[in-house]
Amino acid sequence: ITFASVTDNAQSYALTLGSIAQTGSISILGNATIATLSTAAGGYDLSLLGTTTTIDTSTSFTNTGNLTLGGAGDTLTFVGGLDSTGGPAVTRIGGTIQTTDSGLFLGSTLLIANATVGSGSGSLELGDTTDAANAFVLGLGTAGQTGSVKVQGNLAVDAIETVSSAYALSLLGTTTTVSQPATFINTGTVTLGDAVTDVITFTGGVNTVAAAGTELAGALKSTNAPIELGVTTLKASSSIVSGSGSINLAGLTDGASSFALELGSVGQTGAATISGNVTIDTLATAAGSYSVSLLGTTTTIDTATSFLNKGPVTLGGAGDTVTFKGGLTTTAGPSGTNVGGTIVTTNKAMTLGAT
């Protein structure tokens, strides 16, 4: 079934495409403007390919073939909301897919062109999302976005973009891979991972300093590119590795949980710096040739800390207080130890190298 275009001329009519027995593909090649669009739980593909598509009421796609929404430069507006999680095998998107302050929920998603999804004050959730190794950009959020944005499944795209608006953004898949440098400009919280086993790779580096806060769970990596995080809360034990790129955190806490953070790896050469306050159970380093600096006014680490990195360790500055409750050792690796302010343990040994 192929339509050149579809409209109800603002008459609030409904169009049902397909039936349970339908197997032949259905396509609307041109613009579509209708009040209501319905589908059936049949094994057929459905494609909305017009430059402009507008559906007024909430739309849930139930066909179990593929669903294609738009192409390069197209705009599809599902005013009352959009849900493709209950039927389509894959949702293929291109252009701008948006709702008007209503929920937008996509199942397994394939970018077929640069694509942006936005939902105003409505929640936005995507399942596994990929550009299939093409160089496409995924925009998460549109102007005025306030509803939370979550990629619940694995993510593999060339680039992601956000907008400067007060919404939270979460990348929660077991594996997240973004090839190009990613700068999050949304001003809500950015969450990277939700389990210790998650692996989040920003090949070209990542910057979250514009966000209200950064939550981290799992292994955060770049390929010889900077990792710049705002004040960071661990939601599970985590690691940060950036090769020759620098690591900079505005602050660090585990929220009074007993989480560990490992900074760097054996191959790390980029400096690791926490410029703000630290309150964490465990801090670990690796035997790589990189420096580590803890520069907050107040730093508190609960368990015994032995720095293994081979570059210098800097602990505090004028007026700062750095507390290693379980003890401190900097003789196992660091080329030198720089201290400022007050460095203390809680009735535990402190052994410093050349200071």
CSV table of C-alpha atoms in Angstrom, one decimal:
chain,number,residue,atom,x,y,z
A,1,ILE,CA,0.0,0.0,0.0
A,2,THR,CA,1.5,3.4,-1.0
A,3,PHE,CA,0.1,6.9,-0.4
A,4,ALA,CA,1.4,10.0,-2.1
A,5,SER,CA,0.3,12.0,0.9
A,6,VAL,CA,-2.5,11.9,3.5
A,7,THR,CA,-4.6,14.6,5.2
A,8,ASP,CA,-7.9,14.8,7.0
A,9,ASN,CA,-8.2,18.5,6.3
A,10,ALA,CA,-8.4,19.3,10.0
A,11,GLN,CA,-11.5,17.1,10.4
A,12,SER,CA,-10.3,15.0,13.3
A,13,TYR,CA,-10.5,11.7,11.4
A,14,ALA,CA,-8.7,8.5,12.2
A,15,LEU,CA,-6.7,6.3,9.7
A,16,THR,CA,-6.0,2.7,10.4
A,17,LEU,CA,-3.1,1.2,8.4
A,18,GLY,CA,-3.0,-2.5,8.0
A,19,SER,CA,-4.6,-5.4,9.9
A,20,ILE,CA,-3.4,-8.5,11.8
A,21,ALA,CA,-3.2,-10.4,8.5
A,22,GLN,CA,-1.3,-7.6,6.7
A,23,THR,CA,2.2,-8.6,5.5
A,24,GLY,CA,2.6,-6.2,2.6
A,25,SER,CA,4.5,-3.0,3.4
A,26,ILE,CA,2.7,0.3,3.8
A,27,SER,CA,4.3,3.7,2.9
A,28,ILE,CA,3.2,7.3,3.0
A,29,LEU,CA,5.7,8.9,0.7
A,30,GLY,CA,4.6,12.5,1.2
A,31,ASN,CA,3.3,14.7,3.9
A,32,ALA,CA,0.8,13.4,6.4
A,33,THR,CA,-1.5,15.5,8.6
A,34,ILE,CA,-4.2,13.6,10.5
A,35,ALA,CA,-5.8,13.5,13.9
A,36,THR,CA,-5.2,9.8,14.6
A,37,LEU,CA,-3.1,7.0,13.2
A,38,SER,CA,-3.5,3.4,14.1
A,39,THR,CA,-1.9,0.2,13.2
A,40,ALA,CA,-2.4,-3.6,13.8
A,41,ALA,CA,-0.3,-6.4,15.2
A,42,GLY,CA,0.6,-7.7,11.8
A,43,GLY,CA,4.0,-8.5,10.4
A,44,TYR,CA,4.3,-5.6,8.0
A,45,ASP,CA,6.7,-2.6,7.6
A,46,LEU,CA,5.3,0.9,7.9
A,47,SER,CA,7.1,4.0,6.6
A,48,LEU,CA,6.2,7.7,7.1
A,49,LEU,CA,8.5,9.5,4.6
A,50,GLY,CA,7.1,13.0,4.1
A,51,THR,CA,9.0,16.2,4.7
A,52,THR,CA,6.3,17.1,7.3
A,53,THR,CA,4.2,14.6,9.3
A,54,THR,CA,1.8,15.7,12.0
A,55,ILE,CA,-0.3,13.3,14.0
A,56,ASP,CA,-2.5,15.0,16.7
A,57,THR,CA,-3.3,12.2,19.1
A,58,SER,CA,-1.2,9.7,21.0
A,59,THR,CA,0.3,7.1,18.6
A,60,SER,CA,1.3,3.6,19.5
A,61,PHE,CA,2.7,1.5,16.7
A,62,THR,CA,1.8,-2.2,17.0
A,63,ASN,CA,2.9,-3.6,13.6
A,64,THR,CA,5.7,-6.1,14.1
A,65,GLY,CA,7.7,-5.3,11.0
A,66,ASN,CA,10.1,-2.3,10.8
A,67,LEU,CA,8.9,1.2,11.4
A,68,THR,CA,10.5,4.0,9.4
A,69,LEU,CA,10.0,7.6,10.6
A,70,GLY,CA,11.4,10.2,8.3
A,71,GLY,CA,14.6,10.7,6.5
A,72,ALA,CA,17.3,13.4,6.3
A,73,GLY,CA,15.8,16.9,7.1
A,74,ASP,CA,12.2,15.6,7.7
A,75,THR,CA,10.1,16.7,10.7
A,76,LEU,CA,7.6,14.3,12.3
A,77,THR,CA,5.4,15.6,15.1
A,78,PHE,CA,3.4,13.3,17.2
A,79,VAL,CA,1.5,15.9,19.2
A,80,GLY,CA,0.0,13.6,21.8
A,81,GLY,CA,2.9,11.2,22.2
A,82,LEU,CA,4.7,8.4,20.4
A,83,ASP,CA,5.4,4.8,21.4
A,84,SER,CA,7.1,2.1,19.2
A,85,THR,CA,8.1,-0.3,22.0
A,86,GLY,CA,5.0,-2.5,21.6
A,87,GLY,CA,5.4,-3.9,18.1
A,88,PRO,CA,8.1,-2.8,15.6
A,89,ALA,CA,11.2,-5.0,15.3
A,90,VAL,CA,13.3,-1.9,14.6
A,91,THR,CA,12.4,1.8,14.5
A,92,ARG,CA,14.4,3.6,11.8
A,93,ILE,CA,14.6,7.3,12.2
A,94,GLY,CA,15.9,10.4,10.3
A,95,GLY,CA,15.3,14.1,10.7
A,96,THR,CA,13.5,15.4,13.8
A,97,ILE,CA,11.1,13.2,15.7
A,98,GLN,CA,9.2,15.1,18.4
A,99,THR,CA,6.2,15.3,20.6
A,100,THR,CA,4.4,18.3,22.2
A,101,ASP,CA,5.1,17.8,25.9
A,102,SER,CA,4.2,14.2,25.7
A,103,GLY,CA,6.0,10.9,26.1
A,104,LEU,CA,8.2,9.6,23.3
A,105,PHE,CA,9.3,6.0,23.6
A,106,LEU,CA,11.2,4.1,20.9
A,107,GLY,CA,12.2,0.5,20.9
A,108,SER,CA,15.3,-0.8,19.1
A,109,THR,CA,16.4,2.2,17.0
A,110,LEU,CA,18.4,2.6,13.9
A,111,LEU,CA,19.6,6.0,12.6
A,112,ILE,CA,19.2,6.2,8.8
A,113,ALA,CA,20.3,9.8,8.7
A,114,ASN,CA,21.2,12.5,11.2
A,115,ALA,CA,18.3,12.4,13.7
A,116,THR,CA,17.0,14.4,16.7
A,117,VAL,CA,14.4,13.3,19.2
A,118,GLY,CA,12.6,15.7,21.6
A,119,SER,CA,9.6,15.6,23.8
A,120,GLY,CA,9.3,19.0,25.6
A,121,SER,CA,8.2,18.3,29.2
A,122,GLY,CA,7.4,14.7,28.3
A,123,SER,CA,9.7,11.8,29.1
A,124,LEU,CA,11.9,10.4,26.3
A,125,GLU,CA,13.3,6.9,26.2
A,126,LEU,CA,15.1,4.9,23.6
A,127,GLY,CA,16.1,1.2,23.5
A,128,ASP,CA,19.2,-0.1,21.8
A,129,THR,CA,20.3,2.7,19.4
A,130,THR,CA,22.8,2.5,16.6
A,131,ASP,CA,23.8,4.2,13.4
A,132,ALA,CA,25.2,0.9,12.1
A,133,ALA,CA,28.8,2.3,11.8
A,134,ASN,CA,27.6,5.3,9.7
A,135,ALA,CA,28.7,8.8,10.6
A,136,PHE,CA,25.3,10.0,11.9
A,137,VAL,CA,24.6,12.4,14.7
A,138,LEU,CA,22.0,11.7,17.3
A,139,GLY,CA,20.4,14.8,18.9
A,140,LEU,CA,19.0,14.1,22.4
A,141,GLY,CA,16.5,16.8,23.3
A,142,THR,CA,15.1,19.8,21.4
A,143,ALA,CA,14.8,23.5,22.3
A,144,GLY,CA,12.9,23.9,25.6
A,145,GLN,CA,13.3,20.2,26.6
A,146,THR,CA,12.6,19.6,30.3
A,147,GLY,CA,11.5,16.0,30.3
A,148,SER,CA,14.1,13.5,31.1
A,149,VAL,CA,16.0,11.7,28.3
A,150,LYS,CA,17.2,8.1,28.7
A,151,VAL,CA,18.9,5.7,26.4
A,152,GLN,CA,17.9,2.5,28.2
A,153,GLY,CA,19.8,0.1,25.9
A,154,ASN,CA,23.2,0.0,24.2
A,155,LEU,CA,24.2,3.0,22.2
A,156,ALA,CA,26.6,3.1,19.3
A,157,VAL,CA,26.7,6.3,17.2
A,158,ASP,CA,29.2,8.5,15.6
A,159,ALA,CA,28.2,11.7,17.6
A,160,ILE,CA,25.6,12.9,20.1
A,161,GLU,CA,24.4,16.4,20.7
A,162,THR,CA,22.3,18.0,23.4
A,163,VAL,CA,20.7,21.4,23.9
A,164,SER,CA,21.1,24.0,26.5
A,165,SER,CA,18.0,23.3,28.5
A,166,ALA,CA,17.2,22.0,32.0
A,167,TYR,CA,16.8,18.3,31.4
A,168,ALA,CA,18.4,15.2,32.8
A,169,LEU,CA,20.1,12.8,30.3
A,170,SER,CA,21.0,9.2,31.1
A,171,LEU,CA,23.0,6.7,29.0
A,172,LEU,CA,22.2,3.4,30.7
A,173,GLY,CA,23.2,0.6,28.3
A,174,THR,CA,25.6,-2.2,29.1
A,175,THR,CA,27.8,-0.7,26.3
A,176,THR,CA,27.8,2.9,25.1
A,177,THR,CA,30.2,4.0,22.4
A,178,VAL,CA,30.3,7.5,20.9
A,179,SER,CA,33.1,8.2,18.4
A,180,GLN,CA,33.3,11.9,18.2
A,181,PRO,CA,34.0,14.3,21.1
A,182,ALA,CA,30.9,14.7,23.2
A,183,THR,CA,30.1,17.9,25.1
A,184,PHE,CA,26.9,17.8,27.2
A,185,ILE,CA,25.3,21.2,27.3
A,186,ASN,CA,22.0,20.2,29.0
A,187,THR,CA,21.9,21.7,32.5
A,188,GLY,CA,20.2,18.8,34.3
A,189,THR,CA,22.1,15.8,35.6
A,190,VAL,CA,24.1,13.6,33.2
A,191,THR,CA,24.1,9.9,34.1
A,192,LEU,CA,26.7,7.6,32.5
A,193,GLY,CA,26.0,4.0,33.2
A,194,ASP,CA,23.9,2.4,36.0
A,195,ALA,CA,25.9,-0.8,36.8
A,196,VAL,CA,29.5,-1.6,37.7
A,197,THR,CA,29.7,-3.8,34.5
A,198,ASP,CA,28.7,-1.0,32.1
A,199,VAL,CA,31.3,0.3,29.7
A,200,ILE,CA,31.0,3.9,28.5
A,201,THR,CA,33.4,4.9,25.7
A,202,PHE,CA,33.7,8.4,24.3
A,203,THR,CA,36.4,7.8,21.8
A,204,GLY,CA,37.0,11.5,21.2
A,205,GLY,CA,36.6,12.6,24.8
A,206,VAL,CA,33.7,13.8,26.9
A,207,ASN,CA,32.8,17.0,28.8
A,208,THR,CA,29.9,17.3,31.3
A,209,VAL,CA,30.9,20.5,33.2
A,210,ALA,CA,27.7,22.3,32.1
A,211,ALA,CA,25.5,19.7,33.8
A,212,ALA,CA,24.1,20.2,37.3
A,213,GLY,CA,26.0,17.0,38.2
A,214,THR,CA,27.4,13.9,36.8
A,215,GLU,CA,26.5,10.4,37.9
A,216,LEU,CA,28.8,7.5,37.0
A,217,ALA,CA,28.6,3.7,37.2
A,218,GLY,CA,31.0,1.4,35.4
A,219,ALA,CA,34.1,2.0,33.2
A,220,LEU,CA,34.3,5.4,31.6
A,221,LYS,CA,36.9,5.5,28.8
A,222,SER,CA,38.3,7.7,26.0
A,223,THR,CA,41.0,7.0,23.4
A,224,ASN,CA,43.8,9.5,24.3
A,225,ALA,CA,41.3,12.3,24.7
A,226,PRO,CA,40.2,14.5,27.6
A,227,ILE,CA,37.6,13.4,30.1
A,228,GLU,CA,36.2,16.5,31.8
A,229,LEU,CA,33.4,15.9,34.4
A,230,GLY,CA,31.5,18.2,36.6
A,231,VAL,CA,30.9,17.3,40.3
A,232,THR,CA,30.6,13.5,40.1
A,233,THR,CA,28.6,11.1,42.2
A,234,LEU,CA,29.4,7.4,41.9
A,235,LYS,CA,26.4,5.1,41.6
A,236,ALA,CA,28.6,2.0,41.7
A,237,SER,CA,32.3,1.3,41.8
A,238,SER,CA,33.8,2.8,38.7
A,239,SER,CA,37.0,3.6,36.7
A,240,ILE,CA,38.1,6.4,34.5
A,241,VAL,CA,40.8,5.9,31.8
A,242,SER,CA,41.8,8.3,29.1
A,243,GLY,CA,45.3,7.2,27.8
A,244,SER,CA,47.3,10.4,27.0
A,245,GLY,CA,44.2,12.6,27.5
A,246,SER,CA,43.8,14.4,30.8
A,247,ILE,CA,41.2,13.5,33.5
A,248,ASN,CA,39.6,16.4,35.3
A,249,LEU,CA,36.8,16.1,37.9
A,250,ALA,CA,35.2,19.2,39.5
A,251,GLY,CA,34.5,17.1,42.6
A,252,LEU,CA,33.8,13.5,43.7
A,253,THR,CA,31.5,11.7,46.1
A,254,ASP,CA,30.0,8.2,46.5
A,255,GLY,CA,27.1,9.6,48.4
A,256,ALA,CA,28.1,7.9,51.6
A,257,SER,CA,28.1,4.5,49.9
A,258,SER,CA,31.1,2.2,49.9
A,259,PHE,CA,32.1,2.6,46.2
A,260,ALA,CA,35.6,2.7,44.7
A,261,LEU,CA,37.0,4.8,41.9
A,262,GLU,CA,40.1,3.8,40.0
A,263,LEU,CA,41.8,6.7,38.2
A,264,GLY,CA,43.9,5.8,35.2
A,265,SER,CA,45.4,2.5,34.0
A,266,VAL,CA,48.9,1.0,33.3
A,267,GLY,CA,48.8,2.8,29.9
A,268,GLN,CA,47.7,6.1,31.3
A,269,THR,CA,49.9,9.1,30.7
A,270,GLY,CA,47.4,12.0,30.9
A,271,ALA,CA,47.3,13.8,34.3
A,272,ALA,CA,44.4,13.0,36.6
A,273,THR,CA,43.1,15.9,38.7
A,274,ILE,CA,40.1,16.3,41.1
A,275,SER,CA,39.9,20.1,41.6
A,276,GLY,CA,37.0,20.0,44.1
A,277,ASN,CA,36.1,18.2,47.3
A,278,VAL,CA,36.3,14.4,47.5
A,279,THR,CA,34.3,12.1,49.8
A,280,ILE,CA,34.7,8.5,48.8
A,281,ASP,CA,35.2,5.1,50.3
A,282,THR,CA,38.1,3.9,48.1
A,283,LEU,CA,40.5,5.6,45.6
A,284,ALA,CA,42.8,3.5,43.5
A,285,THR,CA,45.4,4.2,40.9
A,286,ALA,CA,47.5,2.1,38.5
A,287,ALA,CA,51.2,1.7,37.7
A,288,GLY,CA,51.1,4.1,34.8
A,289,SER,CA,53.3,7.2,34.1
A,290,TYR,CA,50.7,9.8,35.1
A,291,SER,CA,50.3,12.4,37.8
A,292,VAL,CA,47.4,12.5,40.3
A,293,SER,CA,46.3,15.7,42.1
A,294,LEU,CA,43.6,16.0,44.8
A,295,LEU,CA,43.0,19.8,45.2
A,296,GLY,CA,39.7,20.2,47.0
A,297,THR,CA,39.3,22.2,50.2
A,298,THR,CA,38.2,18.9,51.9
A,299,THR,CA,39.2,15.4,50.7
A,300,THR,CA,38.2,12.4,52.7
A,301,ILE,CA,39.0,8.8,51.7
A,302,ASP,CA,37.8,6.1,54.0
A,303,THR,CA,40.0,3.1,53.2
A,304,ALA,CA,43.8,2.6,53.0
A,305,THR,CA,45.2,4.4,50.0
A,306,SER,CA,48.4,3.5,48.2
A,307,PHE,CA,49.2,5.5,45.2
A,308,LEU,CA,50.7,3.3,42.4
A,309,ASN,CA,51.0,5.9,39.6
A,310,LYS,CA,54.5,6.8,38.7
A,311,GLY,CA,54.1,10.5,38.2
A,312,PRO,CA,54.0,12.9,41.1
A,313,VAL,CA,51.1,13.0,43.6
A,314,THR,CA,49.8,16.3,44.8
A,315,LEU,CA,47.7,16.4,48.0
A,316,GLY,CA,46.0,19.6,48.8
A,317,GLY,CA,47.0,23.2,48.8
A,318,ALA,CA,47.1,26.1,51.2
A,319,GLY,CA,44.4,25.7,53.8
A,320,ASP,CA,43.1,22.4,52.5
A,321,THR,CA,42.5,19.3,54.6
A,322,VAL,CA,43.1,15.9,53.1
A,323,THR,CA,42.1,12.9,55.3
A,324,PHE,CA,43.0,9.3,54.5
A,325,LYS,CA,41.1,7.5,57.3
A,326,GLY,CA,42.6,4.1,56.6
A,327,GLY,CA,46.2,5.2,56.0
A,328,LEU,CA,48.3,6.6,53.2
A,329,THR,CA,51.3,5.4,51.2
A,330,THR,CA,53.0,7.2,48.3
A,331,THR,CA,56.2,5.2,48.2
A,332,ALA,CA,55.0,2.4,45.9
A,333,GLY,CA,55.1,4.4,42.7
A,334,PRO,CA,55.0,8.2,42.6
A,335,SER,CA,58.1,10.1,41.6
A,336,GLY,CA,57.4,12.7,44.3
A,337,THR,CA,54.7,13.8,46.7
A,338,ASN,CA,53.6,17.5,46.8
A,339,VAL,CA,51.7,18.5,49.9
A,340,GLY,CA,49.8,21.6,51.0
A,341,GLY,CA,47.5,22.2,53.9
A,342,THR,CA,46.8,19.4,56.4
A,343,ILE,CA,47.3,15.8,55.5
A,344,VAL,CA,46.0,13.4,58.1
A,345,THR,CA,45.0,9.8,58.8
A,346,THR,CA,42.8,8.4,61.5
A,347,ASN,CA,45.2,6.5,63.7
A,348,LYS,CA,46.7,4.7,60.7
A,349,ALA,CA,50.2,4.8,59.2
A,350,MET,CA,51.2,7.5,56.7
A,351,THR,CA,54.2,6.8,54.5
A,352,LEU,CA,55.3,9.4,52.0
A,353,GLY,CA,58.0,9.3,49.4
A,354,ALA,CA,60.2,12.2,48.4
A,355,THR,CA,58.1,15.2,49.5
